């Protein structure tokens, strides 16, 4: 029971995280894992303040789905790092996910706005 | 699409063992290094910066696991890990593993062999199109030699008048001929069939063509022959050019039109014809015309039902025609009710064979059940011994389902290996059986997909059966309890445990099987005791086909006389004679006998249906059949002198009761015949038949082409065989001669009894072995388990008997109870056994006593070592242990 709840929570988390990763890569272009983590941390605050490592399975998954591609490169301070970039499929995926998300958010928002007298 | 892509990548990663470990490690390092640098720039001490970097990264191990889970196939990986672990555990206790594997191998192997036979005989449809709608006509009762056959004119009537069959074909299945092709002569047997035979069965030729109804235009209009694939291979060296050439059957030319496919063996499973020829051309081969006689009842009828017609409806239709025929031909057609059966199992024997095989199938299943009970005990005991290890694993965070899965994996591993070994050995055994052809007639048992599937189902089924016991036990225990009590059992020993139940069941099954095998052995001994009415030992048979020599009447008799004289003059020969067919080789059954004065020779007016043999003078002596009174036939009994016969005791008793048979008369084949001698009774068709009437006629008073020389001699069979062959072929070159030892020929008849005995004996032996290992395991286990307690008891002055009863008392009680249950079920299973074994009687005191004694001995043998070990316990040593 508990395991199930935990799993569901994690799936939601991973889903939003994936969306953030895609958006970050779209905005900033090719970026290494740390860069992505830093950017999400800056924008979302506490979501990725801890457990930044969870980013890597998400990146791997996106790569397996063909949404991102990766290769070794050199970071700003001459450190070897793996750079991720959005593929054409990734752009498409981001577009679709974005629409989905906006739709969902809009519906949920409307539910929150509804007052009792509106339903009468 | 995305999901598919992912799965593909995962499978690829899994199979190529590409591990992203290095990449992840490097990325993590780079991540932490970058963070640390940034932290330092923000003013932290290097140490603090590093710590903070690690903290924000989170649990590297969790990330690695998640990463891993994303990467490969975790389920398969876990399974592989379980399998590897199971293999390691099994390798650590080789004795246990070998015992378990052997047990399973025997259990599953026995099942596969029996299922293979069952599959080949019952489950495999005949190799014809839509075998389900194909039926054979069978008479309700065996009467005067007719059960499956009808006369050719009646067959034609049925075929023309019925409204329920889309096609009906006739088969004369007793055709024998000498086939000559390019100066080679071989003896072949085949089917003479109506022209539509292949079309009704829906078979296509391998090469060439088949003959069809359109080829027939009355007698002798279709001199065609279709070869079986086997004959084509062996006699014609698979020469495709043979199609269109002419071969001779009994010196009459026939054109080979085609070859049947290799899988097709006609409509009978056990009799594979070498050739098929149109029935309209039977006369030159058979030398008698059965096409126009309503009294020659020789044609087997098969038919295919029209779509939508039920067998019930068709049967009514046929019976209506039968009644019409009985009215139209009251002399010959009796309008006996008919029924429809599926062809293939020698007609009337179908039910017997079916019952036999289904009951035989039960026995190895019982062995396997006993084996599973045995293994369940072993596995449960092992799981209990490993409880500390299991508890440790629970403490380290293994979930209960995980442990159960591990234990089940072990069980499945063992059973898969055992199953593979069982299948392998069964395959080898079946190969040997197929080569040596011990089956009645011809039958090839092969391992096909269905047999493999059955083997797999049995394997996995038994894995579940014996794997559940330890798994269930583990499920019941709480880790805390396991840790606390160490190896001790959670339940008090006095209570009734799962293991006890398993052992009891096992012993019951084993007793049943031991009883069954004892019953079989008794049956076999009885079968060997049955007086045959002749002495096969010391006699040789020479089968020679004189039919095609074209001599008839006196010339043929003279020739045989000369040949018998020649054979008799071979040194060492004490007696020689000829007979149309030796007992057990078919021959004529159901010859109608009429009382003198009968004018209407209807089958219903006959008083006896008897076996008939045509023989030369001296045959009875050569065969070792005692003449109880009167005289042998002589060469002076000819067509010009009164007809004479020798009858057996049963014939005499049934005809004339207590009055002496000598000098009595009866009518046979329309001839008033006088009894000149009475011979002893014997067995004519099979060992199990009740006493049957038989009549011996002098060959000089009847035309008979079939000839078997029976030669009794004092010389060794091999020497005699050569001399016989030389002598006979000296007189008759160019004629196929088969010489064999009569003893060997008769062995075939004993085959079913012998096979049943061997099979049941093997099962009984397996069962006994299982019982021994089961009891031994139980006793040894309880002794080792209670070593400490027993040691204390000994130290406190327990007497030897008390120690003994504590150590092996429980297995003994179980042995007693289990044996009783087994014996009782043996009595209840007597009907089942009766179908397998000749005259089975599980209530036979010898059998019951034997079973009890066997089980008692097994129990003593199995518990002797543990008991001895219990007595030899040294308390002082034990106390210091642990």
JSON list of N, CA, C and O in Angstrom, two decimals, chain A residues 10 34 37-38 41 49-54 56-57 60-61 63-65 70 72 77 79-80 82 84 93, chain B residues 2 5-6 9-10 13 23-24 26-27 30-31 33-35 37-38 55-59 63 66-67 70-71:
[
{"chain": "A", "resi": 10, "resn": "UNK", "atom": "N", "xyz": [6.45, 9.34, -6.90]},
{"chain": "A", "resi": 10, "resn": "UNK", "atom": "CA", "xyz": [7.69, 9.43, -7.63]},
{"chain": "A", "resi": 10, "resn": "UNK", "atom": "C", "xyz": [7.44, 9.63, -9.13]},
{"chain": "A", "resi": 10, "resn": "UNK", "atom": "O", "xyz": [8.11, 10.39, -9.79]},
{"chain": "A", "resi": 34, "resn": "UNK", "atom": "N", "xyz": [24.99, 18.88, -14.51]},
{"chain": "A", "resi": 34, "resn": "UNK", "atom": "CA", "xyz": [25.04, 19.82, -13.39]},
{"chain": "A", "resi": 34, "resn": "UNK", "atom": "C", "xyz": [24.36, 21.12, -13.75]},
{"chain": "A", "resi": 34, "resn": "UNK", "atom": "O", "xyz": [23.61, 21.70, -12.97]},
{"chain": "A", "resi": 37, "resn": "UNK", "atom": "N", "xyz": [20.71, 20.76, -13.51]},
{"chain": "A", "resi": 37, "resn": "UNK", "atom": "CA", "xyz": [20.30, 20.71, -12.12]},
{"chain": "A", "resi": 37, "resn": "UNK", "atom": "C", "xyz": [20.29, 22.10, -11.51]},
{"chain": "A", "resi": 37, "resn": "UNK", "atom": "O", "xyz": [19.35, 22.50, -10.81]},
{"chain": "A", "resi": 38, "resn": "UNK", "atom": "N", "xyz": [21.34, 22.85, -11.81]},
{"chain": "A", "resi": 38, "resn": "UNK", "atom": "CA", "xyz": [21.49, 24.18, -11.24]},
{"chain": "A", "resi": 38, "resn": "UNK", "atom": "C", "xyz": [20.35, 25.08, -11.69]},
{"chain": "A", "resi": 38, "resn": "UNK", "atom": "O", "xyz": [19.74, 25.80, -10.90]},
{"chain": "A", "resi": 41, "resn": "UNK", "atom": "N", "xyz": [17.14, 24.19, -10.08]},
{"chain": "A", "resi": 41, "resn": "UNK", "atom": "CA", "xyz": [17.20, 24.59, -8.68]},
{"chain": "A", "resi": 41, "resn": "UNK", "atom": "C", "xyz": [16.89, 26.08, -8.56]},
{"chain": "A", "resi": 41, "resn": "UNK", "atom": "O", "xyz": [16.12, 26.52, -7.71]},
{"chain": "A", "resi": 49, "resn": "UNK", "atom": "N", "xyz": [16.39, 21.12, -4.66]},
{"chain": "A", "resi": 49, "resn": "UNK", "atom": "CA", "xyz": [17.42, 21.57, -3.73]},
{"chain": "A", "resi": 49, "resn": "UNK", "atom": "C", "xyz": [18.18, 20.38, -3.16]},
{"chain": "A", "resi": 49, "resn": "UNK", "atom": "O", "xyz": [19.38, 20.46, -2.89]},
{"chain": "A", "resi": 50, "resn": "UNK", "atom": "N", "xyz": [17.46, 19.34, -2.93]},
{"chain": "A", "resi": 50, "resn": "UNK", "atom": "CA", "xyz": [18.12, 18.10, -2.50]},
{"chain": "A", "resi": 50, "resn": "UNK", "atom": "C", "xyz": [17.91, 17.03, -3.56]},
{"chain": "A", "resi": 50, "resn": "UNK", "atom": "O", "xyz": [17.11, 17.22, -4.48]},
{"chain": "A", "resi": 51, "resn": "UNK", "atom": "N", "xyz": [18.64, 15.94, -3.43]},
{"chain": "A", "resi": 51, "resn": "UNK", "atom": "CA", "xyz": [18.47, 14.80, -4.34]},
{"chain": "A", "resi": 51, "resn": "UNK", "atom": "C", "xyz": [18.61, 15.18, -5.80]},
{"chain": "A", "resi": 51, "resn": "UNK", "atom": "O", "xyz": [17.79, 14.81, -6.64]},
{"chain": "A", "resi": 52, "resn": "UNK", "atom": "N", "xyz": [19.62, 15.97, -6.07]},
{"chain": "A", "resi": 52, "resn": "UNK", "atom": "CA", "xyz": [19.81, 16.35, -7.47]},
{"chain": "A", "resi": 52, "resn": "UNK", "atom": "C", "xyz": [20.17, 15.16, -8.33]},
{"chain": "A", "resi": 52, "resn": "UNK", "atom": "O", "xyz": [20.00, 15.19, -9.54]},
{"chain": "A", "resi": 53, "resn": "UNK", "atom": "N", "xyz": [20.67, 14.12, -7.68]},
{"chain": "A", "resi": 53, "resn": "UNK", "atom": "CA", "xyz": [21.06, 12.91, -8.41]},
{"chain": "A", "resi": 53, "resn": "UNK", "atom": "C", "xyz": [19.90, 12.28, -9.17]},
{"chain": "A", "resi": 53, "resn": "UNK", "atom": "O", "xyz": [20.11, 11.63, -10.18]},
{"chain": "A", "resi": 54, "resn": "UNK", "atom": "N", "xyz": [18.66, 12.49, -8.67]},
{"chain": "A", "resi": 54, "resn": "UNK", "atom": "CA", "xyz": [17.51, 11.87, -9.34]},
{"chain": "A", "resi": 54, "resn": "UNK", "atom": "C", "xyz": [17.37, 12.34, -10.77]},
{"chain": "A", "resi": 54, "resn": "UNK", "atom": "O", "xyz": [16.65, 11.75, -11.56]},
{"chain": "A", "resi": 56, "resn": "UNK", "atom": "N", "xyz": [19.60, 12.23, -13.02]},
{"chain": "A", "resi": 56, "resn": "UNK", "atom": "CA", "xyz": [20.32, 11.41, -14.00]},
{"chain": "A", "resi": 56, "resn": "UNK", "atom": "C", "xyz": [19.49, 10.25, -14.56]},
{"chain": "A", "resi": 56, "resn": "UNK", "atom": "O", "xyz": [19.49, 10.05, -15.78]},
{"chain": "A", "resi": 57, "resn": "UNK", "atom": "N", "xyz": [18.74, 9.51, -13.70]},
{"chain": "A", "resi": 57, "resn": "UNK", "atom": "CA", "xyz": [17.86, 8.50, -14.31]},
{"chain": "A", "resi": 57, "resn": "UNK", "atom": "C", "xyz": [16.87, 9.11, -15.29]},
{"chain": "A", "resi": 57, "resn": "UNK", "atom": "O", "xyz": [16.56, 8.51, -16.32]},
{"chain": "A", "resi": 60, "resn": "UNK", "atom": "N", "xyz": [18.60, 9.78, -18.50]},
{"chain": "A", "resi": 60, "resn": "UNK", "atom": "CA", "xyz": [18.82, 8.51, -19.20]},
{"chain": "A", "resi": 60, "resn": "UNK", "atom": "C", "xyz": [17.54, 8.07, -19.91]},
{"chain": "A", "resi": 60, "resn": "UNK", "atom": "O", "xyz": [17.54, 7.64, -21.06]},
{"chain": "A", "resi": 61, "resn": "UNK", "atom": "N", "xyz": [16.44, 8.19, -19.17]},
{"chain": "A", "resi": 61, "resn": "UNK", "atom": "CA", "xyz": [15.18, 7.77, -19.72]},
{"chain": "A", "resi": 61, "resn": "UNK", "atom": "C", "xyz": [14.82, 8.58, -20.95]},
{"chain": "A", "resi": 61, "resn": "UNK", "atom": "O", "xyz": [14.38, 8.04, -21.97]},
{"chain": "A", "resi": 63, "resn": "UNK", "atom": "N", "xyz": [16.83, 10.03, -22.87]},
{"chain": "A", "resi": 63, "resn": "UNK", "atom": "CA", "xyz": [17.74, 9.67, -23.94]},
{"chain": "A", "resi": 63, "resn": "UNK", "atom": "C", "xyz": [17.28, 8.38, -24.62]},
{"chain": "A", "resi": 63, "resn": "UNK", "atom": "O", "xyz": [17.30, 8.25, -25.84]},
{"chain": "A", "resi": 64, "resn": "UNK", "atom": "N", "xyz": [16.83, 7.43, -23.76]},
{"chain": "A", "resi": 64, "resn": "UNK", "atom": "CA", "xyz": [16.34, 6.16, -24.33]},
{"chain": "A", "resi": 64, "resn": "UNK", "atom": "C", "xyz": [15.11, 6.38, -25.18]},
{"chain": "A", "resi": 64, "resn": "UNK", "atom": "O", "xyz": [14.86, 5.66, -26.14]},
{"chain": "A", "resi": 65, "resn": "UNK", "atom": "N", "xyz": [14.32, 7.39, -24.83]},
{"chain": "A", "resi": 65, "resn": "UNK", "atom": "CA", "xyz": [13.12, 7.68, -25.61]},
{"chain": "A", "resi": 65, "resn": "UNK", "atom": "C", "xyz": [13.45, 8.48, -26.86]},
{"chain": "A", "resi": 65, "resn": "UNK", "atom": "O", "xyz": [12.58, 8.70, -27.70]},
{"chain": "A", "resi": 70, "resn": "UNK", "atom": "N", "xyz": [23.19, 12.76, -26.16]},
{"chain": "A", "resi": 70, "resn": "UNK", "atom": "CA", "xyz": [24.26, 13.22, -25.27]},
{"chain": "A", "resi": 70, "resn": "UNK", "atom": "C", "xyz": [25.62, 12.85, -25.84]},
{"chain": "A", "resi": 70, "resn": "UNK", "atom": "O", "xyz": [25.74, 11.90, -26.62]},
{"chain": "A", "resi": 72, "resn": "UNK", "atom": "N", "xyz": [30.14, 13.38, -24.80]},
{"chain": "A", "resi": 72, "resn": "UNK", "atom": "CA", "xyz": [31.12, 13.95, -23.89]},
{"chain": "A", "resi": 72, "resn": "UNK", "atom": "C", "xyz": [31.66, 15.27, -24.44]},
{"chain": "A", "resi": 72, "resn": "UNK", "atom": "O", "xyz": [31.83, 15.41, -25.65]},
{"chain": "A", "resi": 77, "resn": "UNK", "atom": "N", "xyz": [34.92, 25.23, -17.04]},
{"chain": "A", "resi": 77, "resn": "UNK", "atom": "CA", "xyz": [36.18, 25.22, -16.30]},
{"chain": "A", "resi": 77, "resn": "UNK", "atom": "C", "xyz": [37.04, 24.01, -16.66]},
{"chain": "A", "resi": 77, "resn": "UNK", "atom": "O", "xyz": [37.65, 23.39, -15.79]},
{"chain": "A", "resi": 79, "resn": "UNK", "atom": "N", "xyz": [36.47, 20.99, -17.42]},
{"chain": "A", "resi": 79, "resn": "UNK", "atom": "CA", "xyz": [36.19, 19.68, -16.83]},
{"chain": "A", "resi": 79, "resn": "UNK", "atom": "C", "xyz": [35.43, 18.84, -17.86]},
{"chain": "A", "resi": 79, "resn": "UNK", "atom": "O", "xyz": [34.59, 19.37, -18.59]},
{"chain": "A", "resi": 80, "resn": "UNK", "atom": "N", "xyz": [35.78, 17.55, -17.88]},
{"chain": "A", "resi": 80, "resn": "UNK", "atom": "CA", "xyz": [35.07, 16.67, -18.82]},
{"chain": "A", "resi": 80, "resn": "UNK", "atom": "C", "xyz": [33.64, 16.48, -18.29]},
{"chain": "A", "resi": 80, "resn": "UNK", "atom": "O", "xyz": [33.45, 16.20, -17.11]},
{"chain": "A", "resi": 82, "resn": "UNK", "atom": "N", "xyz": [29.34, 15.42, -19.55]},
{"chain": "A", "resi": 82, "resn": "UNK", "atom": "CA", "xyz": [28.48, 14.91, -20.62]},
{"chain": "A", "resi": 82, "resn": "UNK", "atom": "C", "xyz": [27.43, 15.97, -20.94]},
{"chain": "A", "resi": 82, "resn": "UNK", "atom": "O", "xyz": [26.73, 16.44, -20.05]},
{"chain": "A", "resi": 84, "resn": "UNK", "atom": "N", "xyz": [24.02, 17.32, -22.80]},
{"chain": "A", "resi": 84, "resn": "UNK", "atom": "CA", "xyz": [22.74, 16.86, -23.31]},
{"chain": "A", "resi": 84, "resn": "UNK", "atom": "C", "xyz": [22.16, 17.94, -24.20]},
{"chain": "A", "resi": 84, "resn": "UNK", "atom": "O", "xyz": [22.27, 19.13, -23.89]},
{"chain": "A", "resi": 93, "resn": "UNK", "atom": "N", "xyz": [8.21, 16.49, -28.45]},
{"chain": "A", "resi": 93, "resn": "UNK", "atom": "CA", "xyz": [7.72, 15.97, -27.17]},
{"chain": "A", "resi": 93, "resn": "UNK", "atom": "C", "xyz": [7.44, 17.12, -26.21]},
{"chain": "A", "resi": 93, "resn": "UNK", "atom": "O", "xyz": [6.40, 17.16, -25.56]},
{"chain": "B", "resi": 2, "resn": "UNK", "atom": "N", "xyz": [7.31, 5.35, -28.44]},
{"chain": "B", "resi": 2, "resn": "UNK", "atom": "CA", "xyz": [8.37, 5.70, -27.51]},
{"chain": "B", "resi": 2, "resn": "UNK", "atom": "C", "xyz": [8.63, 4.54, -26.56]},
{"chain": "B", "resi": 2, "resn": "UNK", "atom": "O", "xyz": [9.78, 4.20, -26.27]},
{"chain": "B", "resi": 5, "resn": "UNK", "atom": "N", "xyz": [10.51, 1.89, -28.28]},
{"chain": "B", "resi": 5, "resn": "UNK", "atom": "CA", "xyz": [11.90, 2.29, -28.41]},
{"chain": "B", "resi": 5, "resn": "UNK", "atom": "C", "xyz": [12.67, 2.01, -27.12]},
{"chain": "B", "resi": 5, "resn": "UNK", "atom": "O", "xyz": [13.78, 1.46, -27.12]},
{"chain": "B", "resi": 6, "resn": "UNK", "atom": "N", "xyz": [12.01, 2.37, -26.01]},
{"chain": "B", "resi": 6, "resn": "UNK", "atom": "CA", "xyz": [12.66, 2.19, -24.72]},
{"chain": "B", "resi": 6, "resn": "UNK", "atom": "C", "xyz": [12.93, 0.72, -24.43]},
{"chain": "B", "resi": 6, "resn": "UNK", "atom": "O", "xyz": [14.00, 0.33, -23.99]},
{"chain": "B", "resi": 9, "resn": "UNK", "atom": "N", "xyz": [15.76, -0.54, -26.43]},
{"chain": "B", "resi": 9, "resn": "UNK", "atom": "CA", "xyz": [17.07, -0.12, -25.91]},
{"chain": "B", "resi": 9, "resn": "UNK", "atom": "C", "xyz": [17.43, -0.92, -24.66]},
{"chain": "B", "resi": 9, "resn": "UNK", "atom": "O", "xyz": [18.57, -1.33, -24.47]},
{"chain": "B", "resi": 10, "resn": "UNK", "atom": "N", "xyz": [16.40, -1.13, -23.81]},
{"chain": "B", "resi": 10, "resn": "UNK", "atom": "CA", "xyz": [16.65, -1.88, -22.58]},
{"chain": "B", "resi": 10, "resn": "UNK", "atom": "C", "xyz": [17.10, -3.31, -22.88]},
{"chain": "B", "resi": 10, "resn": "UNK", "atom": "O", "xyz": [18.05, -3.80, -22.29]},
{"chain": "B", "resi": 13, "resn": "UNK", "atom": "N", "xyz": [20.53, -3.16, -24.10]},
{"chain": "B", "resi": 13, "resn": "UNK", "atom": "CA", "xyz": [21.46, -2.95, -22.98]},
{"chain": "B", "resi": 13, "resn": "UNK", "atom": "C", "xyz": [21.65, -4.23, -22.20]},
{"chain": "B", "resi": 13, "resn": "UNK", "atom": "O", "xyz": [22.75, -4.58, -21.79]},
{"chain": "B", "resi": 23, "resn": "UNK", "atom": "N", "xyz": [29.92, 5.61, -16.96]},
{"chain": "B", "resi": 23, "resn": "UNK", "atom": "CA", "xyz": [29.42, 6.91, -17.39]},
{"chain": "B", "resi": 23, "resn": "UNK", "atom": "C", "xyz": [28.75, 7.63, -16.23]},
{"chain": "B", "resi": 23, "resn": "UNK", "atom": "O", "xyz": [29.01, 8.80, -15.97]},
{"chain": "B", "resi": 24, "resn": "UNK", "atom": "N", "xyz": [27.93, 6.89, -15.48]},
{"chain": "B", "resi": 24, "resn": "UNK", "atom": "CA", "xyz": [27.22, 7.51, -14.36]},
{"chain": "B", "resi": 24, "resn": "UNK", "atom": "C", "xyz": [28.22, 7.99, -13.31]},
{"chain": "B", "resi": 24, "resn": "UNK", "atom": "O", "xyz": [28.10, 9.09, -12.77]},
{"chain": "B", "resi": 26, "resn": "UNK", "atom": "N", "xyz": [31.26, 8.86, -13.65]},
{"chain": "B", "resi": 26, "resn": "UNK", "atom": "CA", "xyz": [31.96, 10.05, -14.11]},
{"chain": "B", "resi": 26, "resn": "UNK", "atom": "C", "xyz": [31.06, 11.29, -14.04]},
{"chain": "B", "resi": 26, "resn": "UNK", "atom": "O", "xyz": [31.47, 12.37, -13.62]},
{"chain": "B", "resi": 27, "resn": "UNK", "atom": "N", "xyz": [29.80, 11.10, -14.41]},
{"chain": "B", "resi": 27, "resn": "UNK", "atom": "CA", "xyz": [28.88, 12.23, -14.37]},
{"chain": "B", "resi": 27, "resn": "UNK", "atom": "C", "xyz": [28.68, 12.71, -12.94]},
{"chain": "B", "resi": 27, "resn": "UNK", "atom": "O", "xyz": [28.61, 13.91, -12.68]},
{"chain": "B", "resi": 30, "resn": "UNK", "atom": "N", "xyz": [31.70, 14.54, -11.80]},
{"chain": "B", "resi": 30, "resn": "UNK", "atom": "CA", "xyz": [31.77, 15.86, -12.43]},
{"chain": "B", "resi": 30, "resn": "UNK", "atom": "C", "xyz": [30.75, 16.81, -11.79]},
{"chain": "B", "resi": 30, "resn": "UNK", "atom": "O", "xyz": [31.03, 17.98, -11.53]},
{"chain": "B", "resi": 31, "resn": "UNK", "atom": "N", "xyz": [29.57, 16.27, -11.50]},
{"chain": "B", "resi": 31, "resn": "UNK", "atom": "CA", "xyz": [28.51, 17.05, -10.88]},
{"chain": "B", "resi": 31, "resn": "UNK", "atom": "C", "xyz": [28.97, 17.58, -9.52]},
{"chain": "B", "resi": 31, "resn": "UNK", "atom": "O", "xyz": [28.89, 18.77, -9.22]},
{"chain": "B", "resi": 33, "resn": "UNK", "atom": "N", "xyz": [31.98, 17.76, -8.31]},
{"chain": "B", "resi": 33, "resn": "UNK", "atom": "CA", "xyz": [33.14, 18.65, -8.41]},
{"chain": "B", "resi": 33, "resn": "UNK", "atom": "C", "xyz": [32.69, 20.06, -8.78]},
{"chain": "B", "resi": 33, "resn": "UNK", "atom": "O", "xyz": [33.12, 21.06, -8.18]},
{"chain": "B", "resi": 34, "resn": "UNK", "atom": "N", "xyz": [31.76, 20.14, -9.74]},
{"chain": "B", "resi": 34, "resn": "UNK", "atom": "CA", "xyz": [31.28, 21.45, -10.17]},
{"chain": "B", "resi": 34, "resn": "UNK", "atom": "C", "xyz": [30.62, 22.19, -9.02]},
{"chain": "B", "resi": 34, "resn": "UNK", "atom": "O", "xyz": [30.84, 23.37, -8.78]},
{"chain": "B", "resi": 35, "resn": "UNK", "atom": "N", "xyz": [29.81, 21.45, -8.28]},
{"chain": "B", "resi": 35, "resn": "UNK", "atom": "CA", "xyz": [29.09, 22.04, -7.15]},
{"chain": "B", "resi": 35, "resn": "UNK", "atom": "C", "xyz": [30.07, 22.53, -6.08]},
{"chain": "B", "resi": 35, "resn": "UNK", "atom": "O", "xyz": [29.92, 23.61, -5.51]},
{"chain": "B", "resi": 37, "resn": "UNK", "atom": "N", "xyz": [33.18, 23.39, -6.43]},
{"chain": "B", "resi": 37, "resn": "UNK", "atom": "CA", "xyz": [33.86, 24.61, -6.89]},
{"chain": "B", "resi": 37, "resn": "UNK", "atom": "C", "xyz": [32.99, 25.83, -6.66]},
{"chain": "B", "resi": 37, "resn": "UNK", "atom": "O", "xyz": [33.43, 26.87, -6.15]},
{"chain": "B", "resi": 38, "resn": "UNK", "atom": "N", "xyz": [31.72, 25.68, -7.02]},
{"chain": "B", "resi": 38, "resn": "UNK", "atom": "CA", "xyz": [30.81, 26.79, -6.88]},
{"chain": "B", "resi": 38, "resn": "UNK", "atom": "C", "xyz": [30.66, 27.19, -5.42]},
{"chain": "B", "resi": 38, "resn": "UNK", "atom": "O", "xyz": [30.64, 28.38, -5.07]},
{"chain": "B", "resi": 55, "resn": "UNK", "atom": "N", "xyz": [25.51, 16.42, -0.17]},
{"chain": "B", "resi": 55, "resn": "UNK", "atom": "CA", "xyz": [24.18, 16.43, 0.43]},
{"chain": "B", "resi": 55, "resn": "UNK", "atom": "C", "xyz": [23.12, 16.78, -0.61]},
{"chain": "B", "resi": 55, "resn": "UNK", "atom": "O", "xyz": [22.07, 16.11, -0.70]},
{"chain": "B", "resi": 56, "resn": "UNK", "atom": "N", "xyz": [23.40, 17.82, -1.38]},
{"chain": "B", "resi": 56, "resn": "UNK", "atom": "CA", "xyz": [22.38, 18.20, -2.36]},
{"chain": "B", "resi": 56, "resn": "UNK", "atom": "C", "xyz": [22.24, 17.16, -3.45]},
{"chain": "B", "resi": 56, "resn": "UNK", "atom": "O", "xyz": [21.17, 17.01, -4.03]},
{"chain": "B", "resi": 57, "resn": "UNK", "atom": "N", "xyz": [23.33, 16.43, -3.70]},
{"chain": "B", "resi": 57, "resn": "UNK", "atom": "CA", "xyz": [23.20, 15.40, -4.75]},
{"chain": "B", "resi": 57, "resn": "UNK", "atom": "C", "xyz": [22.26, 14.28, -4.31]},
{"chain": "B", "resi": 57, "resn": "UNK", "atom": "O", "xyz": [21.52, 13.72, -5.10]},
{"chain": "B", "resi": 58, "resn": "UNK", "atom": "N", "xyz": [22.29, 13.98, -3.04]},
{"chain": "B", "resi": 58, "resn": "UNK", "atom": "CA", "xyz": [21.40, 12.91, -2.54]},
{"chain": "B", "resi": 58, "resn": "UNK", "atom": "C", "xyz": [22.11, 11.58, -2.53]},
{"chain": "B", "resi": 58, "resn": "UNK", "atom": "O", "xyz": [23.32, 11.50, -2.78]},
{"chain": "B", "resi": 59, "resn": "UNK", "atom": "N", "xyz": [21.37, 10.54, -2.27]},
{"chain": "B", "resi": 59, "resn": "UNK", "atom": "CA", "xyz": [21.96, 9.20, -2.14]},
{"chain": "B", "resi": 59, "resn": "UNK", "atom": "C", "xyz": [22.45, 8.69, -3.48]},
{"chain": "B", "resi": 59, "resn": "UNK", "atom": "O", "xyz": [21.65, 8.40, -4.38]},
{"chain": "B", "resi": 63, "resn": "UNK", "atom": "N", "xyz": [20.42, 6.67, -6.58]},
{"chain": "B", "resi": 63, "resn": "UNK", "atom": "CA", "xyz": [20.46, 7.15, -7.97]},
{"chain": "B", "resi": 63, "resn": "UNK", "atom": "C", "xyz": [20.97, 6.04, -8.87]},
{"chain": "B", "resi": 63, "resn": "UNK", "atom": "O", "xyz": [20.40, 5.76, -9.92]},
{"chain": "B", "resi": 66, "resn": "UNK", "atom": "N", "xyz": [18.25, 3.47, -9.36]},
{"chain": "B", "resi": 66, "resn": "UNK", "atom": "CA", "xyz": [17.22, 3.97, -10.27]},
{"chain": "B", "resi": 66, "resn": "UNK", "atom": "C", "xyz": [17.73, 3.97, -11.70]},
{"chain": "B", "resi": 66, "resn": "UNK", "atom": "O", "xyz": [17.04, 3.58, -12.63]},
{"chain": "B", "resi": 67, "resn": "UNK", "atom": "N", "xyz": [18.96, 4.45, -11.81]},
{"chain": "B", "resi": 67, "resn": "UNK", "atom": "CA", "xyz": [19.59, 4.53, -13.11]},
{"chain": "B", "resi": 67, "resn": "UNK", "atom": "C", "xyz": [19.63, 3.14, -13.75]},
{"chain": "B", "resi": 67, "resn": "UNK", "atom": "O", "xyz": [19.29, 2.94, -14.90]},
{"chain": "B", "resi": 70, "resn": "UNK", "atom": "N", "xyz": [16.33, 1.95, -14.85]},
{"chain": "B", "resi": 70, "resn": "UNK", "atom": "CA", "xyz": [15.95, 2.55, -16.12]},
{"chain": "B", "resi": 70, "resn": "UNK", "atom": "C", "xyz": [16.65, 1.86, -17.27]},
{"chain": "B", "resi": 70, "resn": "UNK", "atom": "O", "xyz": [16.14, 1.76, -18.37]},
{"chain": "B", "resi": 71, "resn": "UNK", "atom": "N", "xyz": [17.85, 1.41, -16.98]},
{"chain": "B", "resi": 71, "resn": "UNK", "atom": "CA", "xyz": [18.70, 0.97, -18.06]},
{"chain": "B", "resi": 71, "resn": "UNK", "atom": "C", "xyz": [18.35, -0.41, -18.62]},
{"chain": "B", "resi": 71, "resn": "UNK", "atom": "O", "xyz": [18.13, -0.58, -19.79]}
]
